[in-house]
Short mmCIF file of C-alpha atoms (C1' of nucleotides) in Angstrom, two decimals:
data_model
loop_
_atom_site.label_atom_id
_atom_site.label_comp_id
_atom_site.label_asym_id
_atom_site.label_seq_id
_atom_site.Cartn_x
_atom_site.Cartn_y
_atom_site.Cartn_z
CA MET A 16 225.65 147.09 35.98
CA SER A 17 224.57 143.99 37.81
CA VAL A 18 222.22 144.21 40.73
CA ALA A 19 223.68 143.91 44.22
CA VAL A 20 221.65 144.21 47.41
CA PRO A 21 222.82 144.20 51.00
CA PHE A 22 221.14 142.57 53.94
CA ALA A 23 222.71 144.14 57.00
CA PRO A 24 221.35 142.87 60.29
CA SER A 25 223.01 143.74 63.56
CA PRO A 26 223.78 140.71 65.70
CA THR A 27 222.25 142.22 68.81
CA GLY A 28 219.37 139.78 69.16
CA LEU A 29 217.43 136.98 67.55
CA LEU A 30 216.14 137.54 64.03
CA HIS A 31 212.39 138.04 64.09
CA VAL A 32 209.88 137.70 61.30
CA GLY A 33 210.23 141.37 60.41
CA ASN A 34 213.99 141.11 59.97
CA VAL A 35 213.82 137.92 58.00
CA ARG A 36 211.09 139.31 55.76
CA LEU A 37 213.51 142.02 54.72
CA ALA A 38 216.17 139.37 54.13
CA LEU A 39 213.73 137.38 52.00
CA VAL A 40 212.58 140.38 49.97
CA ASN A 41 216.19 141.38 49.32
CA TRP A 42 217.05 137.83 48.35
CA LEU A 43 214.04 137.52 46.03
CA PHE A 44 214.87 140.88 44.48
CA ALA A 45 218.49 139.85 43.85
CA ARG A 46 217.62 136.43 42.46
CA LYS A 47 214.86 137.79 40.26
CA ALA A 48 217.36 140.26 38.79
CA GLY A 49 220.12 137.66 38.54
CA GLY A 50 222.13 139.77 40.97
CA ASN A 51 224.01 139.26 44.21
CA PHE A 52 222.68 138.98 47.75
CA LEU A 53 225.30 140.29 50.15
CA VAL A 54 225.13 139.81 53.90
CA ARG A 55 226.91 142.24 56.19
CA LEU A 56 226.77 141.89 59.94
CA ASP A 57 226.58 145.40 61.32
CA ASP A 58 228.41 144.59 64.50
CA THR A 59 230.03 147.94 65.19
CA ASP A 60 228.15 148.21 68.46
CA GLU A 61 230.59 146.15 70.47
CA GLU A 62 228.57 146.24 73.65
CA ARG A 63 225.41 144.76 72.24
CA SER A 64 226.75 142.51 69.47
CA LYS A 65 227.13 138.86 70.45
CA PRO A 66 228.73 135.96 68.54
CA GLU A 67 225.78 133.68 69.30
CA TYR A 68 223.43 136.13 67.61
CA ALA A 69 225.70 136.19 64.57
CA GLU A 70 225.54 132.41 64.44
CA GLY A 71 221.79 132.56 64.84
CA ILE A 72 221.49 134.84 61.83
CA GLU A 73 223.50 132.42 59.69
CA ARG A 74 221.42 129.51 60.92
CA ASP A 75 218.13 131.28 60.22
CA LEU A 76 219.11 132.37 56.71
CA THR A 77 220.40 128.90 55.89
CA TRP A 78 217.26 127.27 57.21
CA LEU A 79 215.15 129.43 54.92
CA GLY A 80 217.42 128.68 51.98
CA LEU A 81 218.56 132.28 51.51
CA THR A 82 221.98 131.67 50.03
CA TRP A 83 224.39 134.57 50.03
CA ASP A 84 227.13 135.62 47.65
CA ARG A 85 229.19 137.25 50.37
CA PHE A 86 229.13 137.15 54.15
CA ALA A 87 231.09 139.89 55.89
CA ARG A 88 231.38 141.49 59.26
CA GLU A 89 231.63 145.22 59.65
CA SER A 90 234.08 144.65 62.48
CA ASP A 91 236.50 143.06 60.01
CA ARG A 92 236.49 146.25 58.04
CA TYR A 93 237.81 148.64 60.65
CA GLY A 94 239.87 151.22 58.84
CA ALA A 95 237.73 151.04 55.73
CA THR A 96 236.20 154.40 56.56
CA ASP A 97 239.46 156.17 57.52
CA GLU A 98 240.15 157.61 54.11
CA VAL A 99 236.61 158.81 53.62
CA ALA A 100 236.49 160.32 57.09
CA ALA A 101 239.75 162.18 56.51
CA ALA A 102 238.43 163.59 53.25
CA LEU A 103 235.19 164.71 54.89
CA LYS A 104 237.10 166.39 57.70
CA ALA A 105 239.33 168.15 55.19
CA SER A 106 236.33 169.47 53.29
CA GLY A 107 234.63 170.62 56.47
CA ARG A 108 231.61 168.32 56.07
CA LEU A 109 232.70 166.45 59.19
CA TYR A 110 233.10 168.76 62.15
CA PRO A 111 234.27 168.15 65.71
CA CYS A 112 231.84 168.45 68.61
CA TYR A 113 232.62 168.42 72.29
CA GLU A 114 229.30 168.15 74.08
CA THR A 115 228.99 165.33 76.56
CA PRO A 116 226.02 162.95 76.32
CA GLU A 117 224.61 164.68 79.40
CA GLU A 118 224.83 168.08 77.79
CA LEU A 119 223.13 166.78 74.65
CA ASN A 120 220.34 165.25 76.71
CA LEU A 121 219.84 168.58 78.41
CA LYS A 122 219.66 170.39 75.09
CA ARG A 123 217.11 167.94 73.75
CA ALA A 124 214.98 168.18 76.87
CA SER A 125 215.10 171.95 76.72
CA LEU A 126 214.06 172.09 73.07
CA SER A 127 211.25 169.62 73.62
CA SER A 128 209.87 171.59 76.54
CA GLN A 129 209.78 174.64 74.31
CA GLY A 130 207.77 172.65 71.79
CA ARG A 131 210.65 172.62 69.36
CA PRO A 132 212.04 169.58 67.58
CA PRO A 133 215.16 168.18 69.24
CA ILE A 134 217.53 168.92 66.40
CA TYR A 135 221.20 169.52 67.11
CA ASP A 136 221.85 173.27 67.26
CA ARG A 137 225.28 173.15 65.60
CA ALA A 138 226.83 174.97 68.52
CA ALA A 139 230.14 173.22 67.77
CA LEU A 140 230.23 174.85 64.37
CA ARG A 141 230.60 178.20 66.09
CA LEU A 142 233.64 177.09 68.05
CA GLY A 143 236.89 178.83 67.14
CA ASP A 144 240.34 177.28 67.12
CA ALA A 145 240.96 178.75 70.55
CA ASP A 146 237.75 177.22 71.92
CA ARG A 147 238.68 173.80 70.58
CA ALA A 148 242.20 174.07 71.93
CA ARG A 149 240.83 174.97 75.35
CA LEU A 150 238.36 172.05 75.36
CA GLU A 151 241.02 169.58 74.28
CA ALA A 152 243.34 170.96 76.94
CA GLU A 153 240.58 170.09 79.43
CA GLY A 154 240.90 166.52 78.20
CA ARG A 155 237.79 166.50 76.02
CA LYS A 156 237.90 164.45 72.86
CA PRO A 157 235.67 165.27 69.93
CA HIS A 158 233.01 163.23 68.25
CA TRP A 159 232.33 164.17 64.65
CA ARG A 160 229.10 165.26 63.04
CA PHE A 161 228.24 165.37 59.36
CA LYS A 162 227.16 168.83 58.27
CA LEU A 163 223.95 168.36 56.33
CA GLU A 164 223.14 170.63 53.43
CA HIS A 165 219.94 172.50 54.26
CA THR A 166 218.49 171.70 50.88
CA PRO A 167 215.72 169.36 49.81
CA VAL A 168 216.61 165.67 49.57
CA GLU A 169 214.56 163.73 47.09
CA TRP A 170 214.49 160.26 45.71
CA THR A 171 212.13 157.92 43.96
CA ASP A 172 211.43 155.04 46.26
CA LEU A 173 210.61 151.68 44.68
CA VAL A 174 207.81 151.20 47.20
CA ARG A 175 206.76 154.69 48.20
CA GLY A 176 207.26 156.63 45.00
CA PRO A 177 208.65 160.18 45.25
CA VAL A 178 210.00 160.99 48.71
CA HIS A 179 210.94 164.43 49.90
CA PHE A 180 212.84 165.61 53.00
CA GLU A 181 214.14 169.01 53.99
CA GLY A 182 217.75 168.87 55.11
CA SER A 183 216.95 171.54 57.68
CA ALA A 184 214.45 169.27 59.42
CA LEU A 185 217.17 166.74 60.11
CA SER A 186 219.81 166.65 62.81
CA ASP A 187 223.47 166.54 61.81
CA PRO A 188 224.32 162.89 62.45
CA VAL A 189 227.32 161.80 64.49
CA LEU A 190 229.49 159.71 62.15
CA ILE A 191 232.54 159.18 64.35
CA ALA A 192 232.22 158.52 68.07
CA GLU A 193 234.47 160.07 70.67
CA ASP A 194 236.50 156.85 70.81
CA GLY A 195 237.14 157.07 67.08
CA ARG A 196 234.69 154.32 66.17
CA PRO A 197 232.82 154.95 62.89
CA LEU A 198 229.08 154.67 63.35
CA TYR A 199 226.53 152.76 61.32
CA THR A 200 225.40 155.79 59.32
CA LEU A 201 228.89 156.06 57.86
CA THR A 202 230.04 152.45 57.70
CA SER A 203 226.94 151.41 55.87
CA VAL A 204 227.39 154.07 53.19
CA VAL A 205 231.08 153.27 52.74
CA ASP A 206 230.43 149.55 52.49
CA ASP A 207 227.57 150.05 50.04
CA ALA A 208 229.76 152.30 47.90
CA ASP A 209 232.74 149.90 48.03
CA LEU A 210 230.57 147.00 46.96
CA ALA A 211 228.75 148.92 44.23
CA ILE A 212 225.41 148.27 45.86
CA THR A 213 222.68 149.11 43.38
CA HIS A 214 219.54 148.77 45.53
CA VAL A 215 218.94 149.23 49.24
CA ILE A 216 215.74 147.59 50.42
CA ARG A 217 215.00 148.11 54.10
CA GLY A 218 212.33 149.05 56.62
CA GLU A 219 210.61 152.40 56.60
CA ASP A 220 212.16 153.13 59.98
CA HIS A 221 215.21 154.06 57.91
CA LEU A 222 213.45 156.74 55.89
CA ALA A 223 215.10 159.69 57.62
CA ASN A 224 218.41 157.82 57.56
CA THR A 225 218.13 157.53 53.83
CA ALA A 226 217.75 161.29 53.43
CA VAL A 227 220.91 161.72 55.51
CA GLN A 228 222.80 158.92 53.81
CA ILE A 229 222.01 160.19 50.33
CA GLN A 230 223.85 163.38 51.28
CA ILE A 231 226.74 161.29 52.57
CA PHE A 232 226.84 159.22 49.38
CA GLU A 233 227.03 162.46 47.44
CA ALA A 234 229.69 163.92 49.74
CA VAL A 235 231.96 160.90 49.38
CA GLY A 236 231.40 160.66 45.65
CA GLY A 237 229.71 157.27 45.79
CA ALA A 238 226.94 156.24 43.43
CA VAL A 239 223.62 156.70 45.22
CA PRO A 240 221.74 153.39 45.10
CA VAL A 241 218.04 153.04 44.40
CA PHE A 242 216.08 152.84 47.65
CA ALA A 243 213.00 150.91 48.66
CA HIS A 244 211.42 151.21 52.09
CA LEU A 245 208.97 148.56 53.16
CA PRO A 246 206.37 149.21 55.82
CA LEU A 247 207.30 147.58 59.08
CA LEU A 248 205.46 144.44 60.11
CA THR A 249 203.40 144.57 63.29
CA ASP A 250 202.03 141.71 65.35
CA ALA A 251 198.40 140.65 65.14
CA THR A 252 197.34 143.43 67.52
CA GLY A 253 199.19 146.13 65.62
CA GLN A 254 202.09 146.39 68.06
CA GLY A 255 205.60 146.82 66.71
CA LEU A 256 207.53 143.57 66.48
CA SER A 257 210.74 144.65 68.11
CA LYS A 258 208.88 145.65 71.24
CA ARG A 259 207.39 142.30 71.99
CA LEU A 260 209.52 139.77 70.16
CA GLY A 261 209.32 136.54 72.10
CA SER A 262 207.56 133.90 70.07
CA LEU A 263 208.03 135.69 66.79
CA SER A 264 211.73 134.96 66.51
CA VAL A 265 212.66 132.75 63.61
CA ALA A 266 214.41 130.40 66.01
CA SER A 267 211.30 129.82 68.09
CA LEU A 268 209.07 129.39 65.03
CA ARG A 269 211.45 126.71 63.82
CA GLU A 270 212.25 124.96 67.05
CA GLU A 271 209.11 125.41 69.13
CA GLU A 272 206.30 125.92 66.65
CA GLY A 273 207.44 123.36 64.09
CA ILE A 274 207.11 125.78 61.19
CA GLU A 275 208.40 124.68 57.79
CA PRO A 276 210.77 127.11 56.08
CA MET A 277 208.59 127.32 52.99
CA ALA A 278 205.55 128.14 55.11
CA LEU A 279 207.34 131.15 56.55
CA ALA A 280 208.73 132.13 53.16
CA SER A 281 205.35 131.76 51.44
CA LEU A 282 203.74 134.06 53.99
CA LEU A 283 206.47 136.67 54.24
CA ALA A 284 206.95 136.95 50.48
CA LYS A 285 203.28 137.79 49.95
CA LEU A 286 202.11 139.48 53.14
CA GLY A 287 201.40 143.13 52.42
CA THR A 288 201.47 142.60 48.66
CA SER A 289 198.66 142.43 46.15
CA ASP A 290 199.29 138.72 45.60
CA ALA A 291 197.15 136.17 47.40
CA ILE A 292 198.96 134.32 50.16
CA GLU A 293 199.22 130.74 48.97
CA PRO A 294 201.46 127.80 49.85
CA ARG A 295 204.56 127.48 47.71
CA LEU A 296 206.94 124.57 47.95
CA THR A 297 210.03 126.19 46.49
CA LEU A 298 211.76 129.55 46.65
CA ASP A 299 212.02 129.43 42.87
CA GLU A 300 208.26 129.84 42.60
CA LEU A 301 208.42 132.84 44.90
CA VAL A 302 211.22 134.34 42.81
CA ALA A 303 209.10 133.94 39.68
CA GLU A 304 206.14 135.70 41.29
CA PHE A 305 208.13 138.41 43.04
CA ASP A 306 207.77 142.03 42.04
CA ILE A 307 208.61 144.82 44.46
CA ALA A 308 205.93 146.95 42.81
CA LYS A 309 203.36 144.61 44.39
CA VAL A 310 204.39 145.71 47.88
CA SER A 311 201.86 148.09 49.36
CA ARG A 312 202.49 151.15 51.51
CA ALA A 313 200.28 150.12 54.40
CA THR A 314 201.52 148.32 57.52
CA PRO A 315 200.71 144.61 57.41
CA LYS A 316 199.97 142.55 60.50
CA PHE A 317 201.79 139.29 61.03
CA ASP A 318 199.43 136.70 62.49
CA PRO A 319 200.99 133.50 63.85
CA GLU A 320 197.64 131.74 63.35
CA GLU A 321 197.85 132.47 59.65
CA LEU A 322 201.36 131.03 59.59
CA LEU A 323 200.22 127.84 61.29
CA ARG A 324 197.37 127.39 58.81
CA LEU A 325 199.80 127.86 55.95
CA ASN A 326 202.14 125.38 57.61
CA ALA A 327 199.36 122.78 57.63
CA ARG A 328 198.60 123.36 53.97
CA ILE A 329 202.29 123.12 53.08
CA LEU A 330 202.53 119.85 54.98
CA HIS A 331 199.63 118.39 52.97
CA LEU A 332 201.47 119.26 49.80
CA LEU A 333 205.00 118.22 50.72
CA PRO A 334 206.05 114.82 49.40
CA PHE A 335 207.61 112.28 51.74
CA GLU A 336 211.15 113.02 50.58
CA ARG A 337 210.87 116.62 51.73
CA VAL A 338 209.79 115.71 55.25
CA ALA A 339 211.59 112.38 55.78
CA GLY A 340 214.41 113.91 57.78
CA GLU A 341 212.19 115.95 60.03
CA LEU A 342 209.85 113.00 60.41
CA ALA A 343 212.66 110.70 61.46
CA ALA A 344 213.85 113.23 64.03
CA SER A 345 210.34 113.52 65.35
CA VAL A 346 209.32 109.86 65.70
CA TRP A 347 212.78 108.42 66.40
CA MET A 348 212.21 105.72 63.82
CA MET A 349 212.68 105.42 60.09
CA PRO A 350 209.30 106.34 58.67
CA THR A 351 208.10 105.21 55.25
CA PRO A 352 206.21 106.94 52.44
CA ALA A 353 203.22 104.78 53.34
CA PHE A 354 203.27 106.19 56.85
CA TRP A 355 203.38 109.78 55.55
CA GLU A 356 200.40 108.94 53.34
CA ALA A 357 198.46 107.56 56.28
CA VAL A 358 199.08 110.46 58.61
CA PRO A 359 196.16 112.91 58.64
CA ASN A 360 195.99 116.68 58.38
CA LEU A 361 198.98 117.69 60.42
CA SER A 362 199.65 121.26 61.42
CA ARG A 363 203.16 120.38 62.48
CA VAL A 364 205.42 117.47 61.57
CA ALA A 365 205.86 116.62 65.25
CA GLU A 366 202.19 115.63 65.42
CA ALA A 367 203.10 112.57 63.35
CA ARG A 368 204.49 111.11 66.55
CA ASP A 369 200.94 110.46 67.76
CA TRP A 370 200.20 108.41 64.66
CA TRP A 371 203.44 106.52 64.83
CA ALA A 372 202.21 105.44 68.24
CA VAL A 373 198.96 104.24 66.70
CA THR A 374 200.62 102.17 63.99
CA HIS A 375 203.72 100.98 65.82
CA ALA A 376 202.93 100.88 69.54
CA PRO A 377 200.28 99.34 71.75
CA VAL A 378 196.94 101.09 71.93
CA ALA A 379 195.24 100.72 75.30
CA ARG A 380 192.27 98.36 75.50
CA ARG A 381 188.78 99.70 75.40
CA ARG A 382 186.25 99.01 78.13
CA THR A 383 183.24 98.40 75.99
CA ILE A 384 183.28 97.07 72.49
CA PRO A 385 180.40 96.46 70.12
CA LEU A 386 179.74 92.75 69.71
CA PHE A 387 180.03 92.79 65.93
CA LEU A 388 183.74 93.51 66.19
CA ALA A 389 184.45 89.91 67.20
CA GLU A 390 182.77 88.81 64.03
CA ALA A 391 184.69 91.42 62.09
CA ALA A 392 187.93 90.07 63.53
CA THR A 393 187.22 86.61 62.17
CA LEU A 394 186.72 88.10 58.71
CA LEU A 395 190.18 89.73 58.67
CA PRO A 396 191.95 88.55 55.51
CA LYS A 397 195.29 86.80 55.62
CA GLU A 398 198.39 88.92 55.14
CA PRO A 399 200.06 90.35 53.09
CA TRP A 400 197.91 93.45 53.31
CA ASP A 401 197.83 96.36 50.97
CA LEU A 402 195.72 99.42 50.26
CA SER A 403 192.84 97.28 48.98
CA THR A 404 192.59 95.21 52.16
CA TRP A 405 190.41 97.76 53.99
CA GLY A 406 187.82 97.79 51.20
CA THR A 407 187.51 94.04 50.80
CA TRP A 408 187.43 93.47 54.55
CA THR A 409 184.81 96.12 55.37
CA GLY A 410 182.78 94.87 52.41
CA ALA A 411 182.74 91.44 53.98
CA VAL A 412 181.85 92.81 57.41
CA LYS A 413 179.06 94.85 55.91
CA ALA A 414 177.62 91.83 54.11
CA LYS A 415 177.82 89.67 57.20
CA THR A 416 176.50 92.12 59.82
CA GLY A 417 174.29 94.37 57.76
CA ARG A 418 175.97 97.45 59.31
CA LYS A 419 176.85 100.38 57.17
CA GLY A 420 177.95 104.02 57.23
CA LYS A 421 178.90 105.54 60.54
CA ASP A 422 177.57 102.51 62.51
CA LEU A 423 180.08 100.38 60.73
CA PHE A 424 183.10 102.63 60.33
CA LEU A 425 183.25 104.53 63.59
CA PRO A 426 183.41 101.44 65.88
CA LEU A 427 186.05 99.94 63.61
CA ARG A 428 188.04 103.17 63.72
CA ARG A 429 187.79 103.39 67.48
CA ALA A 430 188.86 99.81 68.01
CA LEU A 431 191.72 99.92 65.53
CA THR A 432 193.18 103.32 66.38
CA GLY A 433 191.77 104.16 69.79
CA ARG A 434 190.52 107.46 68.37
CA ASP A 435 187.43 108.96 66.84
CA HIS A 436 189.30 110.80 64.16
CA GLY A 437 192.32 110.23 62.02
CA GLY A 438 193.73 109.40 58.63
CA GLN A 439 192.21 107.07 56.11
CA LEU A 440 191.93 103.56 57.51
CA LYS A 441 192.73 102.23 54.08
CA ASN A 442 196.24 103.58 54.65
CA LEU A 443 196.48 102.87 58.35
CA LEU A 444 195.33 99.27 58.37
CA PRO A 445 198.32 97.75 56.58
CA LEU A 446 200.64 99.67 58.89
CA ILE A 447 198.87 98.36 61.99
CA GLY A 448 199.12 94.79 60.72
CA ARG A 449 197.00 91.73 61.25
CA THR A 450 198.32 90.76 64.68
CA ARG A 451 197.60 94.13 66.29
CA ALA A 452 194.35 94.57 64.39
CA HIS A 453 193.04 91.22 65.56
CA LYS A 454 193.81 91.93 69.19
CA ARG A 455 192.50 95.48 69.11
CA LEU A 456 189.22 94.26 67.66
CA ALA A 457 189.00 91.91 70.60
CA GLY A 458 189.40 94.83 72.97
CA GLU A 459 192.90 93.88 74.02
CA THR A 460 195.79 96.22 74.48
CA ALA A 461 197.99 95.74 71.45
"C1'" U B 12 206.24 169.24 69.52
"C1'" G B 13 208.90 168.92 64.47
"C1'" G B 14 209.54 165.82 60.21
"C1'" G B 15 207.81 161.43 57.48
"C1'" A B 16 204.18 157.78 56.46
"C1'" G B 17 199.56 155.11 56.83
"C1'" G B 18 193.91 154.21 57.66
"C1'" U B 19 188.91 149.85 51.99
"C1'" C B 20 185.26 143.27 54.77
"C1'" G B 21 188.03 140.17 61.11
"C1'" U B 22 193.09 139.93 58.04
"C1'" C B 23 196.09 140.96 53.26
"C1'" U B 24 194.70 143.57 49.14
"C1'" A B 25 192.04 145.50 43.98
"C1'" A B 26 189.13 149.33 41.92
"C1'" C B 27 191.07 155.79 34.19
"C1'" G B 28 186.23 160.25 39.21
"C1'" G B 29 181.66 155.56 36.78
"C1'" U B 30 178.29 148.32 39.50
"C1'" A B 31 183.47 148.46 45.99
"C1'" G B 32 186.06 142.95 43.57
"C1'" G B 33 189.60 138.90 44.94
"C1'" A B 34 192.33 135.91 48.58
"C1'" C B 35 192.49 134.08 53.76
"C1'" G B 36 189.24 133.52 57.96
"C1'" G B 37 184.21 132.71 59.57
"C1'" C B 38 179.41 130.40 58.37
"C1'" G B 39 176.65 126.80 55.36
"C1'" G B 40 176.46 122.80 51.92
"C1'" A B 41 178.69 118.74 49.04
"C1'" C B 42 181.90 114.80 48.75
"C1'" U B 43 177.63 107.48 51.05
"C1'" C B 44 181.72 110.06 54.76
"C1'" U B 45 188.87 111.15 59.17
"C1'" G B 46 187.68 115.80 57.99
"C1'" G B 47 190.96 120.71 60.96
"C1'" A B 48 191.58 117.67 53.59
"C1'" U B 49 189.12 118.92 48.94
"C1'" C B 50 185.12 121.30 46.03
"C1'" C B 51 180.94 124.77 45.95
"C1'" G B 52 178.10 128.72 48.03
"C1'" C B 53 177.27 132.62 51.59
"C1'" U B 54 178.92 136.38 54.84
"C1'" G B 55 181.34 140.99 55.47
"C1'" G B 56 184.24 146.95 54.32
"C1'" U B 57 185.73 152.56 52.21
"C1'" G B 58 187.96 156.15 60.26
"C1'" G B 59 184.46 160.90 60.98
"C1'" A B 60 182.11 165.60 59.29
"C1'" G B 61 181.49 168.95 55.51
"C1'" G B 62 182.46 170.38 50.28
"C1'" U B 63 183.24 169.92 44.65
"C1'" U B 64 180.65 166.75 40.97
"C1'" C B 65 175.36 164.05 37.11
"C1'" G B 66 178.45 160.66 39.95
"C1'" A B 67 183.65 160.38 45.32
"C1'" G B 68 187.27 154.86 48.31
"C1'" U B 69 189.46 158.16 44.64
"C1'" C B 70 189.54 165.45 44.33
"C1'" C B 71 189.23 169.79 48.37
"C1'" U B 72 188.75 171.43 53.79
"C1'" C B 73 188.62 170.25 58.84
"C1'" C B 74 188.80 166.43 62.51
"C1'" C B 75 190.08 161.44 64.64
"C1'" C B 76 193.28 157.17 65.07
"C1'" U B 77 197.96 154.33 64.18
"C1'" C B 78 203.10 153.74 63.03
"C1'" C B 79 208.24 155.55 62.06
"C1'" C B 80 212.36 159.11 62.86
"C1'" A B 81 214.16 163.07 65.92
"C1'" G B 82 220.84 158.13 69.87
"C1'" C B 83 228.38 159.26 70.61
"C1'" C B 84 222.21 152.45 68.69
"C1'" A B 85 221.60 149.86 64.25
#
RNA sequence: UGGGAGGUCGUCUAACGGUAGGACGGCGGACUCUGGAUCCGCUGGUGGAGGUUCGAGUCCUCCCCUCCCAGCCA
C-alpha cells in the first residue's frame, strides 16, 4: 500500500511557522516514501474560514516548494459523511443530545468547581423516547455525540512510541452540530478513510483527538492509520505560537523579513531533531536526510534570529541564477552575476539595493580626503577593467606612495564606496568604472 | 482539578547503568586583511531533594517548573 499523508490546515488565519513545519514534515515524509502529499482545507467552520486565508495557504506552500498531489476543500465534500453518520446512528454509537450551549457551560463550571474533570455526563443517553419527543415538541433540535467505548485506546506513535488513553477519561465528542453540520472530528476521519490515508502526522495538541478518532475509525470500519504527533513549536521565550503570531507568519517572513524559502525549510526540517541545523539549497537534500525517528519528544523553540542567520548563510551559498529574480525585484534593474559576486555578506536580498547604489549611482563627496588619493587617481589604468585591475592598480599605488595595509586600503575603500566596510574591491571596482572611480578619488560626488 | 506529555550547555540535540559529546550562538585567534565570510581553538549543561548501585542524565520515591487536551472550534 502506498503512503498517503494529509495536511489539513483550516483557513481561519495566516499559516505560521508551526503550521508550515507540519506541512513540511508531512511533505518530506511522503516524498521520502515515494507517496502522496494531500492537502485538505478544513473549512467546515463557516464563520471563521475566509477565502483569502485559503489563498494564503496555497501561496505559502507553493513558495516553499511543497507540491501537492491533491488539493481539496472539506466544504466541497458536504454529504460525504451522511452515510457514515446514518450507520453510526443506527448502531447507537451516535446519540442525540439536547442541551443548549449555556446548559453545557453550566455543567462544566459545576464539575470544575467540584474539582472534577469537565467530562460530558451522558445525561442524554438516559433520555427515553418520550423525553426526546417532548424536547423536540419544544422546538429543540439535537446535536449528536459519539459514544466512546470506556476501554483503553492504544497506539504506537512514530514520534512518541507507545501511547495509552483511557476511554473513560475522555468526553463523548459532538460529531454533528445542531444545524446538521458534521464537525472536524468526523469529517477528518471520513476523509482519511476515503483517501486511504496511511499516516497522520500532526501536532501533539491532537493527542486526545487521536484517541477519540481511533475509536471512530474502528466504528466506521476504516483502516486506522499510523499516527505521529510532533511537539508543538514555541517562540523564543517558550510561548505558544498561536497565541502571539504576528511576525511569525510565513507571509511576513517572506514579505517583510526577506527570508528565502530554503532558509525556512532548512530550519524547520531540522529543528527539534538530532540532525544539526545546516543550510540546504534544495528540498531534495532535506528529503534524503529526513527520518521521522530523528524527531525528539521535547518542545523546540523557534528563534527568528536563528532563521535570519541561516538566511544569510543560504544567501552566501546561492548562485546568481537562484536569486536573479528576487534581486531584480529588489534593485529595479537587471543585475549581473558580477554584481552578485561583489555584494558582501547579505542577510537579506533586499540589502543588495545599498550596493547597487554604490556601483550604479552617485556617492556623495567626502569632506576630507587623504592627499595620496590624487596620485592614486592618476595611476588608474585604462579601461577595460576586469578582476585583475584592482591588484595591478593598488600595486602601482603602493610602489609610488609607499603606503600599505590598512593605511592604503581603507582610504581607497572609503573614497570609492563611501563606506568603511563592504565587499571585495576587486569585484566592486570594475562595476564602479573608471569615470566614477576617478571622480570619487578626487572627492567629487559621482 | 482530571487526562496526556516534557525538563541535558544560552538554543537544538547525543550518551547498552560506565570519560556528559556534537551543532548553532558567544568569546578568542588565524587568514598581510570587507569581515557580520571562511578556518581553528575556547567557553558552557544533566530542574531540586533523597534513595538503589562499585558507578546514575539514565533506575526508584517525593517535590518544582513548562506545555497540550478537557468546544455544537479545528
